[in-house]
PDB file of C-alpha atoms and ligand atoms in Angstrom:
ATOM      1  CA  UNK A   1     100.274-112.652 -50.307  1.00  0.00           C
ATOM      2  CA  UNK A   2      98.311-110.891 -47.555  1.00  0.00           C
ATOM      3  CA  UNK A   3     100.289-107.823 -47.559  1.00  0.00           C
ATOM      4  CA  UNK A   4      99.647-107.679 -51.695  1.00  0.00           C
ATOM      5  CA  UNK A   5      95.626-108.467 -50.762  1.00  0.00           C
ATOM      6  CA  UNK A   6      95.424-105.720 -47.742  1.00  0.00           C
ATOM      7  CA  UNK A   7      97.427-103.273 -49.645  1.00  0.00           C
ATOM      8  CA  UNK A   8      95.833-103.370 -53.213  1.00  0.00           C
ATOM      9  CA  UNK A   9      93.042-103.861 -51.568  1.00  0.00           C
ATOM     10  CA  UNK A  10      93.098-100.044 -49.373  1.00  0.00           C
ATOM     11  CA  UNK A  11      93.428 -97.990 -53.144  1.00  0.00           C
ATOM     12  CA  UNK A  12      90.319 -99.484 -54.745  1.00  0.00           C
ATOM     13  CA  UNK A  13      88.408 -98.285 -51.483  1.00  0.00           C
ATOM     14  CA  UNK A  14      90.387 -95.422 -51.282  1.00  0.00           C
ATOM     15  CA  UNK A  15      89.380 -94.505 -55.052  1.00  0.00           C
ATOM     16  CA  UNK A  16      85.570 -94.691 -54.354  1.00  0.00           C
ATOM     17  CA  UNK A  17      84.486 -90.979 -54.326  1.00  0.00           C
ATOM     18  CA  UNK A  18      82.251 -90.973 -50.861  1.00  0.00           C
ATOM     19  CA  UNK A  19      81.142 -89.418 -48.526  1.00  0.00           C
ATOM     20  CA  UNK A  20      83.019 -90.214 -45.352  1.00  0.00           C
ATOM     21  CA  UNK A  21      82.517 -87.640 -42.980  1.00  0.00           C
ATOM     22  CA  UNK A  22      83.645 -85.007 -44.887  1.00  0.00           C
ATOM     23  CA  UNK A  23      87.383 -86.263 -43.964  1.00  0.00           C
ATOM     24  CA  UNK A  24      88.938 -89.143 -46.082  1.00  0.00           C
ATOM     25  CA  UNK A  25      92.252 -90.564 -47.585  1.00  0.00           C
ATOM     26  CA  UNK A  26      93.384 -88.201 -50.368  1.00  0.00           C
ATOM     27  CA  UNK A  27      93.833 -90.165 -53.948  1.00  0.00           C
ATOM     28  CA  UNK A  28      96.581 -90.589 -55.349  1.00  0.00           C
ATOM     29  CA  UNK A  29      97.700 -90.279 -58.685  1.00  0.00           C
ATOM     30  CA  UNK A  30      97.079 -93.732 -60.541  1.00  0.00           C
ATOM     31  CA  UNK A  31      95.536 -94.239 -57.280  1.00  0.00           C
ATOM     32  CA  UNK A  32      98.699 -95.692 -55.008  1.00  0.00           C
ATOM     33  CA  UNK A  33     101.553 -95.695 -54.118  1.00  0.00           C
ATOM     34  CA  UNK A  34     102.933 -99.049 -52.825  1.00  0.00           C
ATOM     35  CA  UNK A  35     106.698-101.087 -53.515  1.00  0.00           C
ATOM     36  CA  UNK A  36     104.944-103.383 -56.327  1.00  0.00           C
ATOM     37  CA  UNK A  37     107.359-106.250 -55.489  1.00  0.00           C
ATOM     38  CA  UNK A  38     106.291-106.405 -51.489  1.00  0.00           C
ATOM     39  CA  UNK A  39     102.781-104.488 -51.526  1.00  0.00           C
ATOM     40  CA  UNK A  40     104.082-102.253 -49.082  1.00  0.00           C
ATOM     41  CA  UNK A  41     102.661 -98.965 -48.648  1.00  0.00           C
ATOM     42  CA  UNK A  42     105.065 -96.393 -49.427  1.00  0.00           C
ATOM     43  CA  UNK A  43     102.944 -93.464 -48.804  1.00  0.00           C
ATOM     44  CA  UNK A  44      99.296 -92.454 -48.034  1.00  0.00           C
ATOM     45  CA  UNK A  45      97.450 -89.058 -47.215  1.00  0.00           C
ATOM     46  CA  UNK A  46      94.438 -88.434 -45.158  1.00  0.00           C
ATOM     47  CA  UNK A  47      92.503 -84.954 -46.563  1.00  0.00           C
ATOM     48  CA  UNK A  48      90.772 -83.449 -44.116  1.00  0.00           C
ATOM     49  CA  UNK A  49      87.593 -81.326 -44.801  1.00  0.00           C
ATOM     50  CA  UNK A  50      86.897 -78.203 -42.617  1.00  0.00           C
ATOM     51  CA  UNK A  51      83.489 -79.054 -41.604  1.00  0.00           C
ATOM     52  CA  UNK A  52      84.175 -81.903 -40.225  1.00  0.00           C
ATOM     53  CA  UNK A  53      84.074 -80.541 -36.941  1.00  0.00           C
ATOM     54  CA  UNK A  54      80.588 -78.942 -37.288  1.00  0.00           C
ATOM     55  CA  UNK A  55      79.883 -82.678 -38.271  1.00  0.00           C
ATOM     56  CA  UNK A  56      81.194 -84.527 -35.463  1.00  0.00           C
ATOM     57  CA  UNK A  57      80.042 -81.386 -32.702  1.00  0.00           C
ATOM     58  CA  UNK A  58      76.447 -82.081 -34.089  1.00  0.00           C
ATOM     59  CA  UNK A  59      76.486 -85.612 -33.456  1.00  0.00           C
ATOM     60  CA  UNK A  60      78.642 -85.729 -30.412  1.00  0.00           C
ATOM     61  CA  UNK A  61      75.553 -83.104 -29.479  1.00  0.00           C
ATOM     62  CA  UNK A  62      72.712 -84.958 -30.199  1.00  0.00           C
ATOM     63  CA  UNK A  63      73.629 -88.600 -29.416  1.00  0.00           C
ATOM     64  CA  UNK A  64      75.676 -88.050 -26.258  1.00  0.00           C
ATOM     65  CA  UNK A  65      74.773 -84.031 -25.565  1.00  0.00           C
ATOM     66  CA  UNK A  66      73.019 -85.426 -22.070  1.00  0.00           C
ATOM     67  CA  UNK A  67      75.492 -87.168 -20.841  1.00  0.00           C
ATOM     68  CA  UNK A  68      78.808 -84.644 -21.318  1.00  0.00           C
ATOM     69  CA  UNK A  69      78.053 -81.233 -19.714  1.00  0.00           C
ATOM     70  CA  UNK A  70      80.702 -80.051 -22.528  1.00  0.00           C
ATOM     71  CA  UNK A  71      78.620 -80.484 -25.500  1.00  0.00           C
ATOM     72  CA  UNK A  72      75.304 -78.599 -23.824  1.00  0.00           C
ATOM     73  CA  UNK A  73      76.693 -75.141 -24.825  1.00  0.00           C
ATOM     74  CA  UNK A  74      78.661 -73.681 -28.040  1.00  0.00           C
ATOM     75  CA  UNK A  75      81.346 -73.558 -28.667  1.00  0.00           C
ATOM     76  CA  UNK A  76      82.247 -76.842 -27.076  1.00  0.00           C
ATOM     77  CA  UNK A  77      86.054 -76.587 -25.791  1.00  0.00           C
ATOM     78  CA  UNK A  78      88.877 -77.254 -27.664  1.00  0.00           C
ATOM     79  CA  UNK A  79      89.880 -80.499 -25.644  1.00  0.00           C
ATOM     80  CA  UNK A  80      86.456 -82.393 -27.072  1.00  0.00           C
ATOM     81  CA  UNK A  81      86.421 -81.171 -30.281  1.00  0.00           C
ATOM     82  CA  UNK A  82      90.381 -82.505 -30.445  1.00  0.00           C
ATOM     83  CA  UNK A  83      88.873 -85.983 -29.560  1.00  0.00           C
ATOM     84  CA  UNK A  84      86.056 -85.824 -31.792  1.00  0.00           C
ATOM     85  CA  UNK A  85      88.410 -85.360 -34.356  1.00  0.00           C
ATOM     86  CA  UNK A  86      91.409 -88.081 -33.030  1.00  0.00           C
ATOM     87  CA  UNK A  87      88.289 -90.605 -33.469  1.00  0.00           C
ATOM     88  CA  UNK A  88      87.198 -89.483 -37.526  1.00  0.00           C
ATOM     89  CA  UNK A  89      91.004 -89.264 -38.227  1.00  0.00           C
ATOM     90  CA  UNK A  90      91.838 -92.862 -36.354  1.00  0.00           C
ATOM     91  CA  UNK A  91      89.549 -94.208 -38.623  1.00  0.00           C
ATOM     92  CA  UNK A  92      90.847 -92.747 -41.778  1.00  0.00           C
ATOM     93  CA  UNK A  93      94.311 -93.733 -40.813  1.00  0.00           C
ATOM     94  CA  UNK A  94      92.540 -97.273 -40.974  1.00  0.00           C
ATOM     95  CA  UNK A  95      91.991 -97.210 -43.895  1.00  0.00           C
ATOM     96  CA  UNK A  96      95.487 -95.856 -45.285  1.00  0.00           C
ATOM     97  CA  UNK A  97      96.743 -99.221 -43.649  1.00  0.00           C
ATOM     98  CA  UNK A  98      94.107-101.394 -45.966  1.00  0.00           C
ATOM     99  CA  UNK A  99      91.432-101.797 -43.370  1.00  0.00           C
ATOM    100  CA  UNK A 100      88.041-101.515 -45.419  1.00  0.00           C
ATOM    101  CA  UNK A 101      84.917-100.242 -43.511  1.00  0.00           C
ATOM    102  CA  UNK A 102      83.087-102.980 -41.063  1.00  0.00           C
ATOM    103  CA  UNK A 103      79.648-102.232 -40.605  1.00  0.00           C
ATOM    104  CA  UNK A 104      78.309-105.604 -38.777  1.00  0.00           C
ATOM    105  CA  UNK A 105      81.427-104.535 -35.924  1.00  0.00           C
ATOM    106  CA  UNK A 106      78.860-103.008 -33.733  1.00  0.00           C
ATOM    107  CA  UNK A 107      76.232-105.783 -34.180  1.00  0.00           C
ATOM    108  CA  UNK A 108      78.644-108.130 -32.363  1.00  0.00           C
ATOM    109  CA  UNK A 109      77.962-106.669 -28.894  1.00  0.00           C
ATOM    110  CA  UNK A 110      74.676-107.115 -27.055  1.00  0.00           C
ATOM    111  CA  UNK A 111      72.591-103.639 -25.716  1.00  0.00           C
ATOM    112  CA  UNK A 112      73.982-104.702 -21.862  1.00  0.00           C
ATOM    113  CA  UNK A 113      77.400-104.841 -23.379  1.00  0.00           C
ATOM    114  CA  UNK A 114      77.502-101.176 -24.335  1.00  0.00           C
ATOM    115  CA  UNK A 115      75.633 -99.937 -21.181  1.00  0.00           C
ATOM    116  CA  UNK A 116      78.404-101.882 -19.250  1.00  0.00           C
ATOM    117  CA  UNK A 117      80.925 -98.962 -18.094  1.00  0.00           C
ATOM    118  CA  UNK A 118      83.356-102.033 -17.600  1.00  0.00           C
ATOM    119  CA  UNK A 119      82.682-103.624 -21.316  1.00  0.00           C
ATOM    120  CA  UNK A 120      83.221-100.320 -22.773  1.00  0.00           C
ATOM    121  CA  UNK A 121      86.217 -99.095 -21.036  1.00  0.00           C
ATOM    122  CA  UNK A 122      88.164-102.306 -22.061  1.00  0.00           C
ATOM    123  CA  UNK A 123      86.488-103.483 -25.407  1.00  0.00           C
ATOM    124  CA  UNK A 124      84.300-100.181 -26.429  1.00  0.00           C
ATOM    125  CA  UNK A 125      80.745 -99.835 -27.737  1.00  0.00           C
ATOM    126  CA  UNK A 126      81.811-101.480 -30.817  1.00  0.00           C
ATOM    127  CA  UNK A 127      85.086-103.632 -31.249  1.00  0.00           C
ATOM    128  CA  UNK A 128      86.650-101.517 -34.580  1.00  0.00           C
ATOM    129  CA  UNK A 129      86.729 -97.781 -35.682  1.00  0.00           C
ATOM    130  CA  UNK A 130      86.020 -98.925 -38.864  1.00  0.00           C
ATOM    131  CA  UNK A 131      82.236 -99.062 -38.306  1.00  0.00           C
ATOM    132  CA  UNK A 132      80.008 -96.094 -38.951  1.00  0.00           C
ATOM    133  CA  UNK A 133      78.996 -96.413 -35.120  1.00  0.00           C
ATOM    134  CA  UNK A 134      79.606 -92.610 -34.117  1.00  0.00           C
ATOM    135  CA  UNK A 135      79.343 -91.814 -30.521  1.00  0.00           C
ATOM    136  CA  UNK A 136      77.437 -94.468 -27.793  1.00  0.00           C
ATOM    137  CA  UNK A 137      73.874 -92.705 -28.005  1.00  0.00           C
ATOM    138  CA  UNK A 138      72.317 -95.851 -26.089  1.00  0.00           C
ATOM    139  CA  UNK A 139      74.135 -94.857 -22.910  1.00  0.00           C
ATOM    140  CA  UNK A 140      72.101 -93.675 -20.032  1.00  0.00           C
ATOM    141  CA  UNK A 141      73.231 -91.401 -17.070  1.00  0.00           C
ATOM    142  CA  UNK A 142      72.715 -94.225 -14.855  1.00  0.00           C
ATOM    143  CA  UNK A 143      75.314 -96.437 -17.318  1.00  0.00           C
ATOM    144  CA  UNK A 144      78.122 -94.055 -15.537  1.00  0.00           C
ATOM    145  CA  UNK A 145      80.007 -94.724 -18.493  1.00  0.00           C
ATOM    146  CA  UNK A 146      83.028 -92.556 -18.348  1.00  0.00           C
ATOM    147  CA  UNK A 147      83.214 -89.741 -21.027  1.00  0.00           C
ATOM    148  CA  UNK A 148      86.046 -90.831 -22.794  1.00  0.00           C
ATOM    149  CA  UNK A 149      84.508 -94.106 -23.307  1.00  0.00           C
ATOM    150  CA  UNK A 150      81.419 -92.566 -25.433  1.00  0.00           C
ATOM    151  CA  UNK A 151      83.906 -92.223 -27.892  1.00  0.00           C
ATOM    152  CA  UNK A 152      84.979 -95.324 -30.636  1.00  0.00           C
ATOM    153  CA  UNK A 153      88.580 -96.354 -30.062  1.00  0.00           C
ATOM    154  CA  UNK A 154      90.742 -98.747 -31.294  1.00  0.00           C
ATOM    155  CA  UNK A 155      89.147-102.115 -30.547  1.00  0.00           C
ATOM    156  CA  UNK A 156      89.729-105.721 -30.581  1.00  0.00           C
ATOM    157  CA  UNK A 157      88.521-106.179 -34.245  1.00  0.00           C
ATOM    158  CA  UNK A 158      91.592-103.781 -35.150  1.00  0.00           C
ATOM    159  CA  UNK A 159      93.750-105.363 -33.114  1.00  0.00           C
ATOM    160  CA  UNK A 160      93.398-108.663 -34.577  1.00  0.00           C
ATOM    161  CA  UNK A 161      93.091-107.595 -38.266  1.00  0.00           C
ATOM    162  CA  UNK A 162      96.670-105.503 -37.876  1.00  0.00           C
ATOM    163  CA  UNK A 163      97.420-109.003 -36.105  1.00  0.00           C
ATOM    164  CA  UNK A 164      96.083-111.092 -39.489  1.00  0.00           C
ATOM    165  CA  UNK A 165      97.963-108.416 -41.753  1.00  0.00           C
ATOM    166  CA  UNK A 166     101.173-107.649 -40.314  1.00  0.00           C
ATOM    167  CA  UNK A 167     102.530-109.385 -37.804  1.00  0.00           C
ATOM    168  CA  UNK A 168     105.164-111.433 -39.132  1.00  0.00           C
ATOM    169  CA  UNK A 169     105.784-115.028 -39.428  1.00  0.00           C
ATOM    170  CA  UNK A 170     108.903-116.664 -38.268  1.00  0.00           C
ATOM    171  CA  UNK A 171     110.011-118.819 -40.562  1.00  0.00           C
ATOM    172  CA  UNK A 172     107.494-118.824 -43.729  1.00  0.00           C
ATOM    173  CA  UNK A 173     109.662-118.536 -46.605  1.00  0.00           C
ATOM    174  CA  UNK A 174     106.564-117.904 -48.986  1.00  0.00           C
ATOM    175  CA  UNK A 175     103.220-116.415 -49.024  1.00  0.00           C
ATOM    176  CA  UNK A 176     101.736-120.433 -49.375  1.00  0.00           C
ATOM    177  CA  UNK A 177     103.496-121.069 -46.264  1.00  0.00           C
ATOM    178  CA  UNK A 178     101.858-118.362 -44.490  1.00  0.00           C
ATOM    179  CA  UNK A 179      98.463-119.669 -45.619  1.00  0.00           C
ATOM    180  CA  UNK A 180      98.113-122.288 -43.168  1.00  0.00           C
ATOM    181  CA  UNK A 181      99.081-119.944 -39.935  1.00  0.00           C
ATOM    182  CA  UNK A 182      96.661-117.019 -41.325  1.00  0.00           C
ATOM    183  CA  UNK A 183      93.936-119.339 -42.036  1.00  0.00           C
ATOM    184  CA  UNK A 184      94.589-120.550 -37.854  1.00  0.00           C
ATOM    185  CA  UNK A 185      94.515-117.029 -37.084  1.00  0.00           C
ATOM    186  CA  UNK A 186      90.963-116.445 -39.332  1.00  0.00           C
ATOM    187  CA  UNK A 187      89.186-119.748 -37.728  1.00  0.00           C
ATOM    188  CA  UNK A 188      89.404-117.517 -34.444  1.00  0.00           C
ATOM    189  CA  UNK A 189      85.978-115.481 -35.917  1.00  0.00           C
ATOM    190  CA  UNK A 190      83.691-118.683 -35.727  1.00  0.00           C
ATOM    191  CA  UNK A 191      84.029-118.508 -31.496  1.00  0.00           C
ATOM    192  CA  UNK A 192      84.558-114.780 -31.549  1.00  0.00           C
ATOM    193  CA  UNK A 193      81.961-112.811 -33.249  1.00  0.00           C
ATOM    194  CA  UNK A 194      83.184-109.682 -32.961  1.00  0.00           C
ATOM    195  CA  UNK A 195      85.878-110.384 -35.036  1.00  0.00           C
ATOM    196  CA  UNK A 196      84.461-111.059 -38.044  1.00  0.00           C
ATOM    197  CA  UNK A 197      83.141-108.495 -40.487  1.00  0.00           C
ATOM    198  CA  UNK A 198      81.200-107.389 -43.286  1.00  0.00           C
ATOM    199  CA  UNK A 199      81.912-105.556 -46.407  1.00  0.00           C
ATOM    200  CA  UNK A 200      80.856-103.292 -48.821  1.00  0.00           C
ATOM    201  CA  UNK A 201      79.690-105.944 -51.365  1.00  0.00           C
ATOM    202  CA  UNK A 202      76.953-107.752 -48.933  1.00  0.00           C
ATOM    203  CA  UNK A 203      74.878-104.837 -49.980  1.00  0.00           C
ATOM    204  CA  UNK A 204      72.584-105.398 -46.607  1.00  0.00           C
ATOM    205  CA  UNK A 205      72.640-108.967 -46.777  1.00  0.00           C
ATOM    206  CA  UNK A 206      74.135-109.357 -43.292  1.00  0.00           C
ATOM    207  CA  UNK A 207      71.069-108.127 -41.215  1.00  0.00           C
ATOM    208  CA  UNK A 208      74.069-106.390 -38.646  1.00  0.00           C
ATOM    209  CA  UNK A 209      75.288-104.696 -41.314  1.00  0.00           C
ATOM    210  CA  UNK A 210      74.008-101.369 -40.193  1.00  0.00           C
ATOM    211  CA  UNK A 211      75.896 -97.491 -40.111  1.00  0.00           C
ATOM    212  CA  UNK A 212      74.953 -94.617 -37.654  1.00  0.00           C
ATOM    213  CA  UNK A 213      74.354 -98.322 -35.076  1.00  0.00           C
ATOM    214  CA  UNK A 214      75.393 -98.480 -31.769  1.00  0.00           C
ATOM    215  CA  UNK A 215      74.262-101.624 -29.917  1.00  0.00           C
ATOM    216  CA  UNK A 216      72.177-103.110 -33.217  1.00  0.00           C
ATOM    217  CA  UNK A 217      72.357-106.608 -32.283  1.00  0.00           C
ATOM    218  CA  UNK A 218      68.639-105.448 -31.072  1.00  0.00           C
ATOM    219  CA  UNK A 219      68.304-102.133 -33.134  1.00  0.00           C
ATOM    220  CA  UNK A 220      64.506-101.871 -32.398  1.00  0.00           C
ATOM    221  CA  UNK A 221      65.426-101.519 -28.557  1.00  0.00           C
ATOM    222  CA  UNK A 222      68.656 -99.516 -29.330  1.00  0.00           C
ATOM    223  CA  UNK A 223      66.607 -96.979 -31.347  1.00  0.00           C
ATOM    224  CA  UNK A 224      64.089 -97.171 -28.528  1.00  0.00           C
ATOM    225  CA  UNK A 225      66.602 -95.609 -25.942  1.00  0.00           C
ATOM    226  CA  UNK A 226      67.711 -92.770 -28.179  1.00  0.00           C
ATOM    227  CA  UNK A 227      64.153 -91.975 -29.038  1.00  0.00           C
ATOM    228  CA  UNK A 228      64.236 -91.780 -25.128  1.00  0.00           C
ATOM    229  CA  UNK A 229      66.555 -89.284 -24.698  1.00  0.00           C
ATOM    230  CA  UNK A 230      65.183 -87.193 -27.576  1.00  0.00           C
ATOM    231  CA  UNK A 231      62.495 -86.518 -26.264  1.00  0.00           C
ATOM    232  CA  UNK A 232      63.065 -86.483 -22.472  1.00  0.00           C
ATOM    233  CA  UNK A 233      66.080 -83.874 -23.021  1.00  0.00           C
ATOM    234  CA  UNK A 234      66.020 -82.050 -26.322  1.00  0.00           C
ATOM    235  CA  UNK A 235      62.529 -82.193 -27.220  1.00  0.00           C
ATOM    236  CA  UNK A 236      60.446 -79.330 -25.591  1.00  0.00           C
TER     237      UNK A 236
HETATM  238 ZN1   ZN B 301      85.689 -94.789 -43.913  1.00  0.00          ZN
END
């Protein structure tokens, strides 16, 4: 049952002519291509649009420009703009495995939480890729926050929705005996709030359920410290 809901679920999104970044899973003819019996994905492709670097060099630039020495002259080197793109095509790999977008993810954490170079090295500035976060633009140089870390990365959200999907169960013979274990597994959201998520269809009703947010469990403040930076570094 939950492979047949996460994978029929992933071509619906997939279908939705976006914009993602420039970069986004390919369609497929008739829209998938999964083993109907099982629900298992056969075969996905990620398409990947040639400006997508000039997309993720001009944020990278303007939300964390101050902080990385690498991104205050152009070109910026090759090893960056390979990250910058690992991170937009992580995502998009996300959603080839059925993962739809989570935009409350980086409402979860507090503002200390991603100025914490400890918080963010082990659980990131937002706990999934598949929020529109971008690149930690409420970091300050005295955060210390280690480049790398500026970066979304796989986080525990993703780690416990491949959990819910995939992992298997010993011993369910049937998709209603898996119920009862996956609905355990779900319960863990109501004492761990950055595992739950929002989707396309609350339409704003979730007041978290922000894009282009980094630390918008107080967005007024967030905003406050990249209007900050804006001004103190790139505004003459
Ligand atoms: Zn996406």
């Amino acid at each position: 049952m939950r492979r047949k809901m996460i994978r029929n679920g992933a071509p619906k999104m997939l279908d939705i002519p976006s914009y993602d970044g420039c970069l986004r899973p390919s369609r497929m003819p008739r829209g998938r291509m999964h083993d109907p019996r099982t629900g298992e994905i056969l075969e996905s492709d990620i398409q990947f649009y040639h400006n997508i670097m000039n997309l993720a060099r001009d944020w990278y630039f303007v939300q964390v420009g101050h902080l990385d020495p690498r991104a205050q002259k152009l070109p910026i080197p090759d090893d960056l703009m390979g990250e910058l793109i690992r991170y937009v095509v992580a995502h998009e790999v996300g959603h080839t495995l059925g993962f739809q977008h989570n935009m409350k993810a980086s409402s979860t954490y507090s503002l200390d939480q991603v100025r914490n170079r400890d918080w963010v090295k082990k659980m990131g500035h937002t706990p999934t890729l598949m929020d529109y976060s971008r690149f930690n633009y409420v970091a300050q140089p005295e955060d210390k926050i280690d480049l790398e870390d500026l970066i979304p990365k796989i986080g525990p959200y993703d780690k416990w929705a491949t959990m819910w999907g995939y992992k298997p169960i010993q011993g369910a013979a049937s998709s209603e005996d898996e119920k009862k274990v996956l609905n355990g597994w779900a319960l863990e959201q109501d004492k761990t709030p950055h595992l739950r998520f929002s989707t396309a269809k609350s339409r704003g009703s979730d007041p978290g359920d922000n894009t282009e947010a980094v630390g918008d469990a107080d967005a007024v403040a967030a905003t406050g410290l990249e209007s900050k930076t804006l001004r103190e570094r790139w505004i003459c």
